[in-house]
Each structure stands twice: as structure tokens, then as C-alpha cells.
CSV table of C-alpha atoms in Angstrom, one decimal:
chain,number,residue,atom,x,y,z
A,18,MET,CA,105.2,39.8,-61.1
A,19,THR,CA,103.8,42.5,-63.4
A,20,PRO,CA,106.1,45.6,-63.4
A,21,SER,CA,103.5,48.0,-64.7
A,22,LEU,CA,101.3,47.1,-61.7
A,23,ALA,CA,103.6,46.7,-58.8
A,24,PRO,CA,104.4,49.9,-56.9
A,25,LYS,CA,107.9,50.2,-55.5
A,26,PRO,CA,107.7,52.6,-52.5
A,27,GLY,CA,110.5,50.9,-50.6
A,28,PRO,CA,114.2,51.5,-50.8
A,29,ARG,CA,114.2,50.6,-54.5
A,30,ALA,CA,112.2,53.7,-55.6
A,31,GLY,CA,113.2,57.3,-55.1
A,32,ALA,CA,115.0,56.8,-51.8
A,33,GLY,CA,117.6,59.4,-52.5
A,34,ARG,CA,115.1,62.0,-53.5
A,35,LEU,CA,112.9,61.5,-50.4
A,36,THR,CA,115.6,61.0,-47.7
A,37,GLU,CA,116.3,64.7,-46.9
A,38,ARG,CA,112.7,65.7,-47.2
A,39,LEU,CA,111.3,62.9,-44.9
A,40,ARG,CA,114.0,63.5,-42.3
A,41,GLY,CA,112.9,67.1,-42.2
A,42,TRP,CA,109.2,66.1,-41.7
A,43,ILE,CA,109.9,63.7,-38.9
A,44,SER,CA,112.5,65.7,-37.2
A,45,PRO,CA,112.9,69.4,-38.1
A,46,LYS,CA,116.3,69.5,-36.2
A,47,ALA,CA,117.7,67.1,-38.8
A,48,MET,CA,117.5,70.0,-41.3
A,49,GLY,CA,119.3,72.5,-39.0
A,50,GLY,CA,116.2,73.6,-37.2
A,51,ALA,CA,114.5,74.9,-40.3
A,52,PRO,CA,110.7,75.3,-40.1
A,53,VAL,CA,108.6,72.6,-41.7
A,54,ASP,CA,106.8,73.7,-44.8
A,55,PRO,CA,103.1,72.9,-44.1
A,56,SER,CA,102.1,73.2,-47.8
A,57,PRO,CA,101.0,69.9,-49.5
A,58,ARG,CA,103.9,67.9,-51.1
A,59,PRO,CA,103.5,65.5,-54.0
A,60,ASN,CA,105.7,62.9,-52.3
A,61,VAL,CA,104.3,63.0,-48.7
A,62,PRO,CA,104.8,59.5,-47.3
A,63,LYS,CA,101.6,57.5,-46.7
A,64,LEU,CA,100.7,55.0,-44.1
A,65,LEU,CA,97.9,52.8,-45.3
A,66,ALA,CA,95.9,51.1,-42.5
A,67,LEU,CA,93.9,48.1,-43.7
A,68,ASN,CA,90.8,47.1,-41.7
A,69,PRO,CA,91.7,48.9,-38.5
A,70,PRO,CA,89.4,48.8,-35.4
A,71,HIS,CA,87.6,52.1,-35.7
A,72,GLY,CA,88.0,53.5,-32.2
A,73,ALA,CA,91.6,52.2,-31.8
A,74,PHE,CA,92.6,53.6,-35.2
A,75,ALA,CA,91.3,57.1,-34.3
A,76,ASP,CA,93.7,57.0,-31.3
A,77,LEU,CA,96.5,55.7,-33.3
A,78,GLU,CA,96.0,58.3,-36.0
A,79,ALA,CA,96.1,61.1,-33.4
A,80,ARG,CA,99.4,59.7,-32.0
A,81,LEU,CA,100.9,59.6,-35.4
A,82,ALA,CA,99.8,63.1,-36.1
A,83,ASP,CA,101.6,64.3,-33.0
A,84,ASP,CA,104.8,62.3,-33.8
A,85,ALA,CA,105.0,62.9,-37.6
A,86,PRO,CA,102.4,65.5,-38.7
A,87,GLN,CA,103.4,65.4,-42.3
A,88,ILE,CA,102.7,61.7,-42.8
A,89,ARG,CA,99.4,61.1,-44.5
A,90,VAL,CA,97.4,58.3,-42.9
A,91,LEU,CA,94.7,56.5,-44.9
A,92,GLY,CA,92.2,54.1,-43.4
A,93,ALA,CA,90.7,51.4,-45.7
A,94,GLN,CA,88.0,48.9,-44.8
A,95,ARG,CA,86.9,45.8,-46.7
A,96,GLY,CA,83.2,45.2,-46.8
A,97,GLY,CA,80.5,47.1,-45.0
A,98,LYS,CA,80.2,50.9,-44.9
A,99,ALA,CA,83.5,52.6,-44.4
A,100,PRO,CA,83.7,55.5,-42.0
A,101,GLU,CA,83.8,59.0,-43.6
A,102,GLY,CA,87.1,59.8,-45.1
A,103,TRP,CA,88.2,56.1,-45.4
A,104,LEU,CA,88.9,54.2,-48.5
A,105,ALA,CA,86.5,51.4,-49.5
A,106,LEU,CA,88.4,48.2,-50.3
A,107,PRO,CA,86.6,46.1,-52.8
A,108,ALA,CA,85.8,42.7,-51.3
A,109,ASP,CA,86.4,40.6,-54.4
A,110,LEU,CA,89.8,41.8,-55.5
A,111,GLY,CA,92.2,39.2,-56.9
A,112,ARG,CA,95.9,39.6,-56.8
A,113,ARG,CA,96.2,41.7,-59.9
A,114,GLY,CA,93.3,43.9,-58.8
A,115,ALA,CA,94.9,44.3,-55.4
A,116,LEU,CA,98.2,45.3,-57.2
A,117,ARG,CA,96.3,47.9,-59.2
A,118,TRP,CA,94.6,49.2,-56.1
A,119,LEU,CA,97.9,49.5,-54.3
A,120,THR,CA,99.4,51.3,-57.2
A,121,ASP,CA,96.6,53.9,-57.1
A,122,GLN,CA,97.1,54.5,-53.3
A,123,SER,CA,101.0,54.3,-53.5
A,124,PRO,CA,101.5,53.6,-49.7
A,125,SER,CA,105.0,53.9,-48.2
A,126,VAL,CA,104.1,51.6,-45.4
A,127,VAL,CA,101.1,49.4,-44.7
A,128,LEU,CA,99.7,48.6,-41.2
A,129,SER,CA,97.2,45.8,-41.5
A,130,PHE,CA,95.0,44.5,-38.7
A,131,GLY,CA,93.6,41.0,-38.1
A,132,PRO,CA,94.5,37.4,-39.0
A,133,ILE,CA,97.2,36.4,-41.5
A,134,THR,CA,95.4,34.3,-44.1
A,135,PRO,CA,96.1,33.4,-47.7
A,136,ASP,CA,94.7,36.6,-49.2
A,137,PRO,CA,95.2,38.4,-52.6
A,138,MET,CA,95.9,41.7,-50.8
A,139,LEU,CA,98.6,40.1,-48.7
A,140,GLU,CA,100.1,38.5,-51.8
A,141,ALA,CA,100.0,41.8,-53.6
A,142,LEU,CA,101.8,43.6,-50.7
A,143,ILE,CA,104.6,41.0,-50.7
A,144,GLU,CA,104.9,41.2,-54.5
A,145,ALA,CA,105.0,45.0,-54.5
A,146,GLU,CA,107.6,44.8,-51.7
A,147,ILE,CA,105.7,47.3,-49.6
A,148,PRO,CA,106.9,47.3,-45.9
A,149,THR,CA,104.0,45.7,-44.1
A,150,ILE,CA,103.2,45.5,-40.3
A,151,ILE,CA,100.4,43.3,-39.2
A,152,ALA,CA,98.9,43.9,-35.7
A,153,GLY,CA,96.3,42.2,-33.6
A,154,VAL,CA,97.1,38.8,-35.2
A,155,PRO,CA,95.2,35.9,-33.6
A,156,ALA,CA,96.2,32.3,-33.7
A,157,ILE,CA,96.1,30.7,-37.2
A,158,ALA,CA,92.7,29.1,-37.9
A,159,GLN,CA,92.7,25.3,-37.9
A,160,THR,CA,91.2,25.4,-41.4
A,161,HIS,CA,94.4,26.9,-42.7
A,162,LEU,CA,96.7,24.7,-40.7
A,163,ARG,CA,95.1,21.6,-42.3
A,164,HIS,CA,95.9,22.6,-45.9
A,165,GLN,CA,99.5,22.5,-47.0
A,166,LYS,CA,99.0,25.3,-49.6
A,167,ASP,CA,97.5,27.6,-47.0
A,168,ARG,CA,100.3,26.8,-44.5
A,169,ARG,CA,102.9,27.5,-47.2
A,170,ALA,CA,101.3,30.9,-48.1
A,171,ILE,CA,101.2,32.0,-44.4
A,172,ARG,CA,104.8,30.9,-43.9
A,173,THR,CA,105.8,32.9,-47.0
A,174,ALA,CA,103.9,35.9,-45.7
A,175,LEU,CA,105.5,35.7,-42.2
A,176,GLY,CA,108.9,35.7,-43.8
A,177,ALA,CA,108.2,38.6,-46.1
A,178,ILE,CA,106.4,41.1,-43.8
A,179,ARG,CA,108.2,43.4,-41.4
A,180,VAL,CA,106.7,42.1,-38.2
A,181,ALA,CA,103.6,40.2,-37.0
A,182,PHE,CA,102.3,41.5,-33.7
A,183,ALA,CA,100.3,38.7,-32.0
A,184,GLU,CA,97.4,39.5,-29.8
A,185,ASP,CA,98.1,36.8,-27.2
A,186,ALA,CA,100.5,34.0,-26.2
A,187,ASP,CA,98.4,31.4,-28.1
A,188,ALA,CA,98.8,33.4,-31.3
A,189,VAL,CA,102.6,33.7,-30.7
A,190,ARG,CA,102.9,29.9,-30.4
A,191,SER,CA,100.7,29.3,-33.5
A,192,LEU,CA,102.6,31.7,-35.7
A,193,ARG,CA,106.1,30.7,-34.6
A,194,ALA,CA,105.2,27.0,-35.2
A,195,ILE,CA,105.1,27.6,-39.0
A,196,ALA,CA,107.1,30.9,-39.4
A,197,PRO,CA,110.6,30.7,-41.0
A,198,ALA,CA,113.5,31.3,-38.7
A,199,GLN,CA,114.1,35.0,-39.8
A,200,ALA,CA,110.5,36.0,-39.2
A,201,ARG,CA,109.6,38.6,-36.5
A,202,VAL,CA,106.7,37.4,-34.4
A,203,GLU,CA,106.2,39.5,-31.2
A,204,LEU,CA,103.6,39.5,-28.5
A,205,LEU,CA,101.9,42.9,-28.4
A,206,GLY,CA,98.3,42.4,-27.2
A,207,PRO,CA,95.0,43.4,-28.7
A,208,ILE,CA,94.5,46.7,-30.5
A,209,VAL,CA,91.9,48.6,-28.5
A,210,ALA,CA,90.6,52.1,-28.2
A,211,LEU,CA,92.1,54.1,-25.3
A,212,PRO,CA,89.7,54.9,-22.5
A,213,ASP,CA,88.4,58.4,-22.3
A,214,PRO,CA,87.3,58.5,-18.6
A,215,PRO,CA,84.3,60.7,-17.9
A,216,ALA,CA,85.3,63.9,-16.3
A,217,CYS,CA,84.3,65.6,-13.1
A,218,SER,CA,85.2,68.6,-11.1
A,219,SER,CA,87.8,67.9,-8.4
A,220,ALA,CA,86.1,70.5,-6.2
A,221,GLU,CA,82.7,68.8,-6.7
A,222,ARG,CA,84.3,65.4,-5.8
A,223,ASP,CA,85.8,66.8,-2.6
A,224,ASP,CA,82.6,68.4,-1.6
A,225,MET,CA,80.6,65.2,-2.2
A,226,ALA,CA,83.2,63.0,-0.4
A,227,GLN,CA,82.9,65.3,2.6
A,228,SER,CA,79.1,65.1,2.6
A,229,LEU,CA,79.3,61.3,2.5
A,230,ARG,CA,81.3,61.4,5.8
A,231,ALA,CA,83.2,58.3,5.0
A,232,ARG,CA,80.1,56.2,4.5
A,233,PRO,CA,80.5,52.9,2.6
A,234,VAL,CA,79.1,53.3,-0.9
A,235,TRP,CA,78.3,51.2,-3.9
A,236,LEU,CA,77.0,52.2,-7.3
A,237,ALA,CA,74.5,50.7,-9.7
A,238,ALA,CA,75.5,52.3,-13.1
A,239,PHE,CA,72.5,52.7,-15.4
A,240,PRO,CA,70.6,49.5,-14.3
A,241,ASP,CA,67.9,48.2,-16.6
A,242,PRO,CA,64.4,48.3,-15.0
A,243,ASP,CA,64.4,44.5,-15.0
A,244,GLU,CA,67.5,44.6,-12.8
A,245,LEU,CA,66.3,47.0,-10.2
A,246,ALA,CA,64.6,44.4,-8.0
A,247,ALA,CA,67.9,42.4,-7.8
A,248,VAL,CA,69.8,45.6,-6.9
A,249,LEU,CA,67.4,46.6,-4.2
A,250,ALA,CA,67.2,43.1,-2.8
A,251,ALA,CA,71.0,43.1,-2.6
A,252,HIS,CA,71.1,46.5,-0.9
A,253,ARG,CA,68.4,45.4,1.6
A,254,THR,CA,70.5,42.4,2.5
A,255,LEU,CA,73.7,44.4,2.8
A,256,LEU,CA,72.1,47.0,5.2
A,257,ARG,CA,71.6,44.3,7.8
A,258,SER,CA,75.3,44.1,8.4
A,259,SER,CA,76.3,47.6,7.3
A,260,HIS,CA,73.5,50.0,8.3
A,261,ARG,CA,75.3,53.1,7.0
A,262,LEU,CA,75.8,51.7,3.5
A,263,LEU,CA,74.6,54.0,0.7
A,264,LEU,CA,73.5,52.9,-2.7
A,265,LEU,CA,74.0,55.3,-5.6
A,266,ILE,CA,71.8,54.6,-8.6
A,267,ALA,CA,72.9,56.4,-11.7
A,268,ILE,CA,70.3,56.9,-14.4
A,269,GLU,CA,70.0,58.9,-17.6
A,270,ASP,CA,67.9,61.9,-16.8
A,271,GLU,CA,66.0,63.9,-14.3
A,272,ARG,CA,62.5,62.8,-15.5
A,273,GLY,CA,63.5,59.2,-14.8
A,274,GLY,CA,64.9,60.3,-11.5
A,275,SER,CA,61.6,61.7,-10.3
A,276,ALA,CA,59.8,58.5,-11.2
A,277,MET,CA,62.4,56.3,-9.6
A,278,ALA,CA,62.5,58.3,-6.4
A,279,GLY,CA,58.7,58.1,-6.2
A,280,GLN,CA,58.8,54.3,-6.7
A,281,LEU,CA,61.5,53.8,-4.1
A,282,ARG,CA,59.8,55.9,-1.5
A,283,ALA,CA,56.6,54.0,-2.1
A,284,GLU,CA,58.5,50.8,-1.3
A,285,GLY,CA,59.7,52.4,2.0
A,286,TRP,CA,63.2,53.5,1.2
A,287,ARG,CA,64.7,56.7,2.4
A,288,VAL,CA,65.7,58.5,-0.8
A,289,ALA,CA,67.4,61.7,-2.0
A,290,ARG,CA,67.9,62.9,-5.5
A,291,ARG,CA,70.8,64.8,-7.1
A,292,GLY,CA,68.4,66.9,-9.0
A,293,VAL,CA,66.4,68.0,-5.9
A,294,GLU,CA,68.2,67.5,-2.6
A,295,GLY,CA,71.6,67.7,-4.2
A,296,GLU,CA,73.4,65.5,-1.6
A,297,PRO,CA,72.5,62.6,0.6
A,298,ASP,CA,72.1,63.1,4.4
A,299,ASP,CA,72.9,60.7,7.2
A,300,THR,CA,69.5,59.0,6.9
A,301,THR,CA,69.6,58.5,3.1
A,302,GLU,CA,69.6,54.8,2.1
A,303,ILE,CA,69.5,55.4,-1.7
A,304,PHE,CA,70.7,58.4,-3.6
A,305,VAL,CA,69.4,58.7,-7.2
A,306,ALA,CA,72.1,60.3,-9.4
A,307,ASP,CA,69.9,61.6,-12.1
A,308,ALA,CA,72.4,63.6,-14.1
A,309,ALA,CA,74.1,61.3,-16.6
A,310,ASP,CA,76.9,63.8,-17.3
A,311,GLU,CA,78.1,63.4,-13.7
A,312,ILE,CA,78.8,59.7,-14.0
A,313,GLY,CA,82.5,60.4,-13.6
A,314,LEU,CA,81.9,61.8,-10.2
A,315,TRP,CA,80.1,58.6,-9.0
A,316,TYR,CA,82.7,56.3,-10.4
A,317,ARG,CA,85.4,58.2,-8.5
A,318,LEU,CA,83.4,58.1,-5.2
A,319,ALA,CA,82.1,54.5,-5.3
A,320,PRO,CA,84.7,51.8,-4.6
A,321,VAL,CA,82.4,49.2,-6.2
A,322,THR,CA,80.2,49.5,-9.3
A,323,PHE,CA,77.6,47.1,-10.6
A,324,LEU,CA,77.4,47.4,-14.4
A,325,GLY,CA,73.9,48.0,-15.6
A,326,GLY,CA,72.5,45.8,-18.4
A,327,SER,CA,74.9,42.9,-17.5
A,328,LEU,CA,72.2,40.9,-15.7
A,329,SER,CA,69.1,41.6,-17.9
A,330,GLY,CA,70.7,41.4,-21.3
A,331,ALA,CA,69.6,44.9,-22.1
A,332,ARG,CA,71.9,47.7,-23.4
A,333,LEU,CA,75.2,47.4,-21.5
A,334,ALA,CA,76.7,50.3,-19.7
A,335,ASP,CA,80.2,51.2,-20.7
A,336,PRO,CA,82.7,49.3,-18.5
A,337,SER,CA,85.7,51.5,-19.4
A,338,GLY,CA,84.5,54.3,-17.1
A,339,PRO,CA,84.7,52.4,-13.8
A,340,ALA,CA,87.7,50.4,-15.0
A,341,SER,CA,89.7,53.5,-15.7
A,342,LEU,CA,88.6,55.4,-12.6
A,343,GLY,CA,89.4,52.9,-9.8
A,344,SER,CA,86.0,51.5,-9.1
A,345,ALA,CA,85.9,47.7,-8.7
A,346,LEU,CA,83.5,46.2,-11.3
A,347,VAL,CA,80.8,43.7,-10.8
A,348,ALA,CA,79.0,42.3,-13.9
A,349,GLY,CA,76.4,39.7,-14.8
A,350,PRO,CA,76.7,37.1,-17.6
A,351,ASN,CA,75.6,39.5,-20.4
A,352,ARG,CA,78.7,40.6,-22.3
A,353,GLY,CA,77.1,42.9,-24.8
A,354,ASP,CA,76.0,42.4,-28.4
A,355,ALA,CA,77.5,43.4,-31.8
A,356,PRO,CA,77.0,47.2,-31.4
A,357,ARG,CA,78.9,47.0,-28.2
A,358,ALA,CA,81.7,44.7,-29.4
A,359,GLU,CA,84.4,46.9,-27.7
A,360,ALA,CA,82.6,46.7,-24.4
A,361,ALA,CA,82.3,42.9,-24.7
A,362,ASP,CA,85.9,42.6,-25.6
A,363,LEU,CA,87.0,44.8,-22.6
A,364,LEU,CA,84.8,42.7,-20.2
A,365,LYS,CA,86.4,39.5,-21.6
A,366,ARG,CA,89.9,40.9,-21.0
A,367,LEU,CA,89.0,42.2,-17.5
A,368,SER,CA,87.6,38.8,-16.6
A,369,SER,CA,90.7,37.0,-17.8
A,370,VAL,CA,93.0,38.9,-15.4
A,371,GLY,CA,90.8,39.2,-12.4
A,372,GLY,CA,89.8,42.8,-13.2
A,373,LEU,CA,86.1,42.2,-12.5
A,374,ARG,CA,83.9,40.0,-10.4
A,375,SER,CA,81.3,38.1,-12.4
A,376,VAL,CA,77.9,37.0,-11.0
A,377,ALA,CA,75.6,34.5,-12.7
A,378,GLU,CA,72.4,36.0,-11.3
A,379,GLY,CA,71.1,38.7,-9.0
A,380,ASP,CA,71.1,36.4,-5.9
A,381,GLU,CA,74.9,36.5,-5.9
A,382,LEU,CA,75.1,40.3,-5.7
A,383,PRO,CA,74.9,40.7,-1.9
A,384,SER,CA,77.8,38.4,-1.1
A,385,THR,CA,79.9,39.8,-4.0
A,386,ILE,CA,79.3,43.4,-3.1
A,387,ALA,CA,80.0,42.7,0.6
A,388,GLU,CA,83.3,41.1,-0.2
A,389,LEU,CA,84.4,44.0,-2.4
A,390,LEU,CA,83.4,46.6,0.2
A,391,VAL,CA,86.5,45.4,2.0
A,392,PRO,CA,89.0,48.1,0.8
A,393,ASP,CA,91.9,45.8,0.1
A,394,ARG,CA,89.9,43.5,-2.1
A,395,ALA,CA,88.3,46.3,-4.1
A,396,ALA,CA,91.7,47.9,-4.6
A,397,ALA,CA,93.2,44.7,-5.9
A,398,LEU,CA,90.3,44.3,-8.4
A,399,ALA,CA,90.5,48.0,-9.5
A,400,HIS,CA,94.3,47.8,-9.9
A,401,ALA,CA,94.0,44.8,-12.2
A,402,ALA,CA,91.3,46.6,-14.2
A,403,TRP,CA,93.5,49.7,-14.5
A,404,ASP,CA,96.4,47.6,-15.9
A,405,VAL,CA,94.0,46.3,-18.6
A,406,VAL,CA,92.6,49.7,-19.7
A,407,SER,CA,96.0,51.4,-19.6
A,408,ASP,CA,97.8,48.7,-21.6
A,409,GLY,CA,96.2,50.1,-24.8
A,410,ALA,CA,98.5,53.1,-24.6
A,411,ARG,CA,101.6,50.8,-24.5
A,412,VAL,CA,100.4,48.9,-27.5
A,413,GLN,CA,99.8,52.0,-29.5
A,414,ASP,CA,103.2,53.5,-28.5
A,415,ARG,CA,104.8,50.3,-29.8
A,416,LEU,CA,102.9,50.5,-33.1
A,417,VAL,CA,103.8,54.1,-33.6
A,418,ALA,CA,107.5,53.4,-33.0
A,419,GLU,CA,107.4,50.5,-35.5
A,420,VAL,CA,105.7,52.6,-38.2
A,421,ALA,CA,108.2,55.5,-37.7
A,422,ASP,CA,111.1,53.0,-38.0
A,423,ALA,CA,109.6,51.5,-41.1
A,424,LEU,CA,109.3,54.9,-42.7
A,425,ARG,CA,112.9,55.8,-41.8
A,426,HIS,CA,114.1,52.5,-43.5
A,427,VAL,CA,112.0,53.3,-46.6
A,428,VAL,CA,113.9,56.5,-47.3
A,429,GLU,CA,117.4,55.6,-46.1
């Protein structure tokens, strides 16, 4: 250990001087109800978040700001372009370089995200005795398990950090298999962004529901042009056994709505548009919802949603909207690409718990939609999906509680 490099923000450094001040920041009542001084303070406690998922970190930061507004939160990313306001963590730091970098940042607590690996930054955190929480930890990679040196380094880390929050049961088993007896390994789940359901007017929803007159409805959310034939073929098949069934097709804008309505009418469909007729009538077979900012309305009205882009491999529609608003989700085999990694991850988690129905090709749509138009079956699927999207709040609440507890221990 190199004393000149290793920061000591834990109980060994300045605890007495910070105790009264930090208690006042976290709980003003602890200082007799005195108002909190909002002016900058030289010793404001810092939470350093290493490599956090961008969307999830924004939610976590907001929750921390509500619970402890005087705590300074710093995000740091290794490699790539860091978001504005984040620290760029050099990718080639050795242990001594990591110690110097930590000295410059002087964090009180570190919240790291991702796998536990033999890493100079992790070694530096342990050497500097900075309280460290690691979240979203996957199972240990086999490449590390095969090497005794790596296993020993990971075992040492698990014994030294405050807690490892595993992302699934396999990760828990993997970590506990080599962790020392005193190590804290807990199942928490993946760290994900919280859904922000698209809004709609409750009055508008009530009016539209009344105009539908309890007709059965399903929604194709932003289908790719290459998927339209499969959607229409499915609807044509479904109409044979449910002649009042209405298909809603949500698209991006009114110009596309005009072209789509014209195409559908040329093919013999009875069509109405949101941008023209406003509402479907009793004879409408397809309603073109050509105002993208109203997608929250259609997710609330349609008990079943087909996710556009999931059959063709084109840009994938966001699955969090229907999943968080009670519409049973049907998706093809496409699970998104790198720019939509969060959508792909959500679809994977939904699929694992029965929160969506997968189809391999367009020919499977009619039977799948027909099955989910049975209310009980759609409700069961939607409930499973809601459990998945709402679980992110529980995960973040647990992280906030652990961070707050770590900060209290730092200054006591």
C-alpha cells in the first residue's frame, strides 16, 4: 500500500468532523429541525458510480436526490464517450493509477456495476478501504474460474466489499461458490431503467372506449412496412370468427396515415383515421392511429399489442409502453440491436417469466392473437409483464437504502 496515494474516506478519516454535518444533510430533524444550508460545502459526501447503465443511473440519481439532496453523485464510465457531466475513466489504469484517480475524486462510497473481475480499479478500491457496493453482478466467467489467481482475487474482493448484488439465481450460486463465509452476496435482479409510460387523457380514453362499444380490439404498434402483409393476413383470418374485431394500426405521423389509409381502402378494407374521422364507427375494420403522441391511449384500450419491428428485424418499437400499461405483448423473433439494448433486455426478461407471447413468423399471428383475445389469458400475460417492469423500482429502492446505510457507517 502507498499511503500518499490511498484515500481514506471511511471511518478512519475525519469521521468525527463529518458526523454531525452529514446527519444534518440526510435528516434535518437530527439537528433539531434546523434548515439545511444549501451552499456548497468542501466535505460534501460523494457517491461514485462506476460504469452504471445510463437510463437506470438517471433514475437512481433522481431517487438519491430526493432522499439525500446534499450527497454529490458522480458517474464514471470506462471507455467510449461518457455522457455529459460524467467522468471519463481511463481504460488502461494500473493499480497505482487507479489509486491516484480515486484520490483525485475522493469518493465516500462507490457503487460499481457489472461483473466482479480481477481488475486494477477493484484492487485500488479495496486497498483504499472505500466502502464499495457492486450491483448487477452476473455469474463469474468460466475463464476466471479456471485460473487459481483470478479465483483468489475475486474471493478476496467478495470478502472486502460491502455487498455484491447478483442479477439472477445463477449469479448467486456462482459467487457463493468461491466467496468467503463472511461475504454478503444477495439476489437483487438486473439494474434497469424505470418505465415512463406514455401518457393519455383519462377523459379521452373514456370517450374512445365508449365509441368502441365494447368491440374486441388488437393493436399493431408501429409495424414495419414489411410486416404489414402479415398483420393484415392475421386480421382477415381473425374476422372470420370475430366479425366485430377492430385492428388499430399505430404509425408515426399523419402523412403516413393518409398513404396507409389509401392503400388499405384500395385492398378493400373499411378504414377510418384518427386524423380525419377521429373515431371508428361500427363498420370500421381497421383504424389508423396516425398521431404518435397518442400511443398511450391505444396501449390502454387494446388488450393485445403486436410489437412492430419484431418480425421484420427493422427498428423495434419500445416494449415498455404496452408492458407497463396492461396490454398483452406479442413479439416476433427480432429482439433488437445494440442501440436498443434496453429493449432487447426487457423482451428477454418478459419472455423468461411468461410476460409476452413469442411468434416465430407471421403465420403464427392469427392463432396467437385469437388466444390472447380471451380476457383471462391476456390479463395473465399483462400481469406477468407488469411484475417485470415494476420490479425495477424495488431494485432501485434497495440500492438507495444500501447507499444511505453505507454513508451513515462512513461518518459514525
